[in-house]
Coordinates of C-alpha atoms in Angstrom, one line a residue:
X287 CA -16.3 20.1 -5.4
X288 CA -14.1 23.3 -5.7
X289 CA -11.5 23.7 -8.0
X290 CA -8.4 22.2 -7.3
X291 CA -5.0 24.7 -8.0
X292 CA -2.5 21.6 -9.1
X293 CA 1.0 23.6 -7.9
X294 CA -0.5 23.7 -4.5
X295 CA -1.5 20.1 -4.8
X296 CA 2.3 19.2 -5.7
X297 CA 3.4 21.5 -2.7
X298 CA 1.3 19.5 -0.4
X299 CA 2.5 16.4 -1.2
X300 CA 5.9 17.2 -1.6
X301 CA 5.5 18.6 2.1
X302 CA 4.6 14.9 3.3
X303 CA 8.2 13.8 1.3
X304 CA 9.7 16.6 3.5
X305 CA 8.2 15.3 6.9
X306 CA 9.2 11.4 5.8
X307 CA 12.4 11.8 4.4
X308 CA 14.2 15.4 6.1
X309 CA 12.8 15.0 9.9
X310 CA 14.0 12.9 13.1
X311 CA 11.1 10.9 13.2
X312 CA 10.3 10.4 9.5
X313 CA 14.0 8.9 9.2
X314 CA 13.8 6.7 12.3
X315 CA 10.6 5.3 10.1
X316 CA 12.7 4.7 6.9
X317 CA 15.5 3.0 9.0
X318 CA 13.5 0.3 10.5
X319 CA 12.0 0.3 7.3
X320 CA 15.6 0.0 5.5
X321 CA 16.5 -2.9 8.1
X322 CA 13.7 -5.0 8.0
X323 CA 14.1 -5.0 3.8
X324 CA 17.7 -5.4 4.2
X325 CA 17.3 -8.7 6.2
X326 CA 14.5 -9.8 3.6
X327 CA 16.5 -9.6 0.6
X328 CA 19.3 -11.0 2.9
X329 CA 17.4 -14.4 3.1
X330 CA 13.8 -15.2 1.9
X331 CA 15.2 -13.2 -1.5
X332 CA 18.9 -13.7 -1.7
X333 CA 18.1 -17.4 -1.1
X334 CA 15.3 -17.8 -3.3
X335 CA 16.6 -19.6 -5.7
X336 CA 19.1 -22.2 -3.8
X337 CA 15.9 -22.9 -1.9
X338 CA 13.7 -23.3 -4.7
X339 CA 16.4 -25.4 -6.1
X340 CA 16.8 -28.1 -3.9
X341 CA 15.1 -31.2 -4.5
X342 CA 13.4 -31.4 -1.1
X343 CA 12.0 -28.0 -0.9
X344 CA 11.0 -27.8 -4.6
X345 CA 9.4 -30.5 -4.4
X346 CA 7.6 -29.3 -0.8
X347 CA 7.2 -25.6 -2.3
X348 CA 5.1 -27.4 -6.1
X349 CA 2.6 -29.0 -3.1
X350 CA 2.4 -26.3 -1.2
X351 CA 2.2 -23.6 -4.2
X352 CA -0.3 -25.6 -5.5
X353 CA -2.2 -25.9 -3.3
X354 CA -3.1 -22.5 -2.6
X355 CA -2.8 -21.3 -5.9
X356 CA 0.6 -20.1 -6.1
X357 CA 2.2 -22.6 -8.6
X358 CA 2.8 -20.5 -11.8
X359 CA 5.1 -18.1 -9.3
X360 CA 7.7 -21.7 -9.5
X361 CA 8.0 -21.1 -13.2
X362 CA 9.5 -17.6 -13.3
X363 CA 13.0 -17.7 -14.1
X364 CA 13.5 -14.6 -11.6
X365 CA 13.5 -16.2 -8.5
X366 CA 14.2 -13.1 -6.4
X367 CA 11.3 -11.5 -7.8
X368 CA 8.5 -14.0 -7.3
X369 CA 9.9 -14.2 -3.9
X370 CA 9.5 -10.2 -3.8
X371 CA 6.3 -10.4 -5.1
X372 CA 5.0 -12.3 -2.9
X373 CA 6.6 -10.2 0.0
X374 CA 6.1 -6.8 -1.1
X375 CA 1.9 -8.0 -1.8
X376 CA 1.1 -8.4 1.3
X377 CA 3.8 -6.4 3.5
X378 CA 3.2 -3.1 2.2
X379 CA -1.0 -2.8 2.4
X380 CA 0.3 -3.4 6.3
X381 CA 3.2 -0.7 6.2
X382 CA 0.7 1.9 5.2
X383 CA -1.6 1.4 8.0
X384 CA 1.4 2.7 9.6
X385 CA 2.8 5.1 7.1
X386 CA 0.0 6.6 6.5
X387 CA -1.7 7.2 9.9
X388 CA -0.9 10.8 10.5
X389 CA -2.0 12.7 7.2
X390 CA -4.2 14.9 8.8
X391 CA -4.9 14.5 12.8
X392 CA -1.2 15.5 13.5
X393 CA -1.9 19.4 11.9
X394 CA -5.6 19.0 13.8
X395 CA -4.3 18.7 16.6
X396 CA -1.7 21.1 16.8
X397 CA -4.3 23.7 14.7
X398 CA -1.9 24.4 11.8
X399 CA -5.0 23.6 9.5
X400 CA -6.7 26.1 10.3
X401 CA -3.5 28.1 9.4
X402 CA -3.2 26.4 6.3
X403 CA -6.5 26.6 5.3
X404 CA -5.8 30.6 4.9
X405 CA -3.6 29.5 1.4
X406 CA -5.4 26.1 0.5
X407 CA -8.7 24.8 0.2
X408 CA -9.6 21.4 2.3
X409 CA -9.8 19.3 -0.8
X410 CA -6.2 20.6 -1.6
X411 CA -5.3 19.8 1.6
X412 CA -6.7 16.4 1.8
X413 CA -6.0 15.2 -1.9
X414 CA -2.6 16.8 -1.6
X415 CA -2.1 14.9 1.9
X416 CA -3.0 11.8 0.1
X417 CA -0.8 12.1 -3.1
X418 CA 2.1 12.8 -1.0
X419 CA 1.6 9.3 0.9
X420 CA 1.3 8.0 -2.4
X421 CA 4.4 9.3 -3.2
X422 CA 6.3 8.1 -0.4
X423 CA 4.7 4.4 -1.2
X424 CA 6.1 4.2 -4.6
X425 CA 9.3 6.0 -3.9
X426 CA 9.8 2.8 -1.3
X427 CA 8.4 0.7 -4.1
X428 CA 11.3 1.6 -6.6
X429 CA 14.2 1.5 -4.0
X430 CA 13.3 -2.3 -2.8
X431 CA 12.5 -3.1 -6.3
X432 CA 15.6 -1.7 -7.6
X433 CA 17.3 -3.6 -4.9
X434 CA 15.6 -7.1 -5.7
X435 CA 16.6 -6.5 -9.6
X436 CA 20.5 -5.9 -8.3
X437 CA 20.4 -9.1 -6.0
X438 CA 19.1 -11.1 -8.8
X439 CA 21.6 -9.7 -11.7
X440 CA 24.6 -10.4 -9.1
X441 CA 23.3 -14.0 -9.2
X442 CA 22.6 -14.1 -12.8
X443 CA 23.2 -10.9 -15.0
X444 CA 22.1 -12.6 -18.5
X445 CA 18.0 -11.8 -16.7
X446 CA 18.9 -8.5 -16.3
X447 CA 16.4 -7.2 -18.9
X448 CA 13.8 -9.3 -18.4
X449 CA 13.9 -8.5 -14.8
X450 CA 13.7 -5.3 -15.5
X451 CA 10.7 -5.5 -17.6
X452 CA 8.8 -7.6 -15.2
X453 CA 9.8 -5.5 -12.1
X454 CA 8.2 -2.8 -13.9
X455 CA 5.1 -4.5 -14.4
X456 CA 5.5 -5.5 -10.4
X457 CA 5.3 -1.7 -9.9
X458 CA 2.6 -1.3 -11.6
X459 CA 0.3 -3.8 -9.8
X460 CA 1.9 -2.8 -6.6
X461 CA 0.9 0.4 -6.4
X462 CA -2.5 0.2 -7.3
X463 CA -3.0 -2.3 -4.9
X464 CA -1.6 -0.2 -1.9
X465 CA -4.0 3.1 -2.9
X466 CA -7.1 1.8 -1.5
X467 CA -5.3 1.0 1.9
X468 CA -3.4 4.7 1.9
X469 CA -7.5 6.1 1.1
X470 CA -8.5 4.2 3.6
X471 CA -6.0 5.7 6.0
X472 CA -7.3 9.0 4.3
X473 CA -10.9 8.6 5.3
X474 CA -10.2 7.7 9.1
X475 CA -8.0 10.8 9.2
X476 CA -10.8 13.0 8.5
X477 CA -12.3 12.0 12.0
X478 CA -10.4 10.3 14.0
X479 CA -8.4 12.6 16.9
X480 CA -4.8 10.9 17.3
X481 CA -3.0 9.0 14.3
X482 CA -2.6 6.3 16.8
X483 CA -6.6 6.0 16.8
X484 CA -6.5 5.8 12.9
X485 CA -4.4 2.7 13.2
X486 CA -6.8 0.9 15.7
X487 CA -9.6 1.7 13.8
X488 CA -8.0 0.2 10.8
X489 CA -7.3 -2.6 12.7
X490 CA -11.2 -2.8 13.9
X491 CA -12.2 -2.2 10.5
X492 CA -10.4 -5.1 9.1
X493 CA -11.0 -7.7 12.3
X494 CA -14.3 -6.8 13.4
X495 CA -15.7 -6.3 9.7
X496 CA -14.6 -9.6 8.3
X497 CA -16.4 -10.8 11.3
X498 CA -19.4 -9.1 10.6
X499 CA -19.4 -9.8 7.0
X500 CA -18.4 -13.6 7.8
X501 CA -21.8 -14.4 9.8
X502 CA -23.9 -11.9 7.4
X503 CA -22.7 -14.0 4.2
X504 CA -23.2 -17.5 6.1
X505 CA -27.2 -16.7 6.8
X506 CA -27.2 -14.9 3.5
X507 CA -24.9 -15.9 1.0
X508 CA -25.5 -13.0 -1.1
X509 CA -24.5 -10.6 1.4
X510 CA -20.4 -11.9 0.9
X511 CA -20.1 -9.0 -1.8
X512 CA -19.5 -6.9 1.3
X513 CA -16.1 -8.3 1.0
X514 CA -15.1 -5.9 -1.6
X515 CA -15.7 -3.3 0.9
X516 CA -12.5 -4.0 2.4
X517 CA -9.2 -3.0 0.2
X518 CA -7.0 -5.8 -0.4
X519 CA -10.0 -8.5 -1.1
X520 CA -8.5 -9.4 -4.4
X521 CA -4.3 -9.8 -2.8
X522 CA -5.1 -13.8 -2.5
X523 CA -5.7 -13.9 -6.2
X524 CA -2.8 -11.3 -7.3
X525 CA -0.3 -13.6 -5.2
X526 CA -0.8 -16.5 -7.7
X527 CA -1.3 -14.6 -10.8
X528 CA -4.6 -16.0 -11.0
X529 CA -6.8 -12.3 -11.0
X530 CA -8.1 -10.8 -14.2
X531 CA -7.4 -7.2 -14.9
X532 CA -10.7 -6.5 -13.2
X533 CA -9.7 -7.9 -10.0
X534 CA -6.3 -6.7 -10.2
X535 CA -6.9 -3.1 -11.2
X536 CA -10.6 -1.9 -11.4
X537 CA -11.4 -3.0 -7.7
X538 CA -8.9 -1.3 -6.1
X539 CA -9.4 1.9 -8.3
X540 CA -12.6 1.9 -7.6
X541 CA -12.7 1.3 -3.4
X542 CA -10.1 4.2 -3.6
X543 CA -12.2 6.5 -5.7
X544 CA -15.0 5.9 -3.4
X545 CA -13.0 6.0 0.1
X546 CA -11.8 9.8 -1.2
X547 CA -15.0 10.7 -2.1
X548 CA -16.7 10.1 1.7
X549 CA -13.3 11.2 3.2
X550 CA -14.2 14.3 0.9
X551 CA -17.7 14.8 2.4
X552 CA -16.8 14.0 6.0
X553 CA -13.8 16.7 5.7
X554 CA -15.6 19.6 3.8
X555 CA -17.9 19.4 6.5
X556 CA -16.0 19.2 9.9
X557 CA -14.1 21.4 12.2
X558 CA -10.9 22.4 12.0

């Protein structure tokens, strides 16, 4: 692997904060985006905790909790946030399918690579792409995040610090969780021709390959560690607080490490 110059890195990503955040159709994406967040901490959020506290839906929420492992979410004292949690978990691995669909195949198409290949090397260009979506994911991270802490010190300021503290560690896990899904989006990029193709393929990848791995793993029940070829294997166990730092951390590391390094290969190697 060549050498990789980290100013031009930081330009390249900061280019994909530029495209999100300063064009037409990168704002039009953070205002449905800024809508739909707005009407979740509206209700399933702002209501959290006068629906966890009534004695009909606690009581439903312990059996169902329980049931599928979610339980010890009942015993945080910030409501909002376990009910963030639980959103944020699973919403934005789905939002970055989205996000994250155009890194490369736009420029492809319209042959500025081959322009800016003239001042960057393609593992700038595709490590830089993919820093800059990470970027935008935790920029959108800290703002709802931020937002959840504010709805629940309105409610009851005294949590305030310990909100913060445990928003923080929300972050954290958060973000790891979501790299795997914007490497994935990384590797389709490399070949796929339209960024609407990357999404169906994603799609595909995730339908079609738990099928596939489904029937493999009930003739052979060895073959279900093919699960952990698909990135968010481990959510169902970060939901309930029930996954070990392996789980939680190393498995998602890992299947992004290993998606960059094909997406690597494939791109070094193809046509601009």
């Amino acid at each position: 692997m060549t050498q990789l110059h980290p100013q031009r890195l930081l330009k390249i990503a900061q280019f994909e904060l530029v495209r999100l955040f300063l064009t037409k159709r990168g704002l039009l994406a953070v205002a449905a985006f800024a809508i739909c967040w707005l009407l979740i901490l509206r209700y399933p959020i702002g209501q959290a905790v006068s629906l966890i506290s009534s004695p009909e839906i606690a009581e439903l929420a312990q059996q169902v909790f329980g049931a599928i492992g979610l339980s010890k979410l009942l015993d945080w004292p910030e409501a909002e946030l376990a009910m963030y949690w639980l959103i944020a978990l699973y919403s934005f691995p789905s939002f970055c399918l989205f996000l994250c669909s155009d890194q490369l195949v736009g420029d492809k198409q319209r042959g500025t690579l081959r322009f800016l290949s003239l001042r960057a090397t393609r593992n700038e260009m595709l490590f830089g792409r993919f820093l800059g979506q990470v970027f935008i994911l935790a920029a959108l991270l800290i703002v709802t995040l931020v937002a959840a802490v504010a709805v629940m010190a309105f409610r009851e300021p005294a949590l305030l610090m310990t909100g913060l503290s445990r928003s923080f560690m929300l972050f954290c896990y958060l973000l790891i969780a979501v790299l795997p899904f914007i490497a994935l989006m990384t590797l389709l990029n490399t070949f796929a021709r339209s960024a609407r193709l990357t999404v169906v393929l994603a799609v595909l990848f995730f339908a079609g390959g738990n099928i596939v791995v489904g029937l493999l793993s009930w003739q052979i029940p060895a073959m279900a560690i093919l699960d952990y070829i698909f990135p968010g294997v481990q959510l169902d166990q970060m939901a309930g607080q029930n996954a070990g730092l392996f789980n939680s951390l190393a498995i998602p590391v890992i299947q992004t490490v290993v998606m960059l390094a094909l997406a690597q290969r494939i791109f070094v190697r193809s046509s601009l």
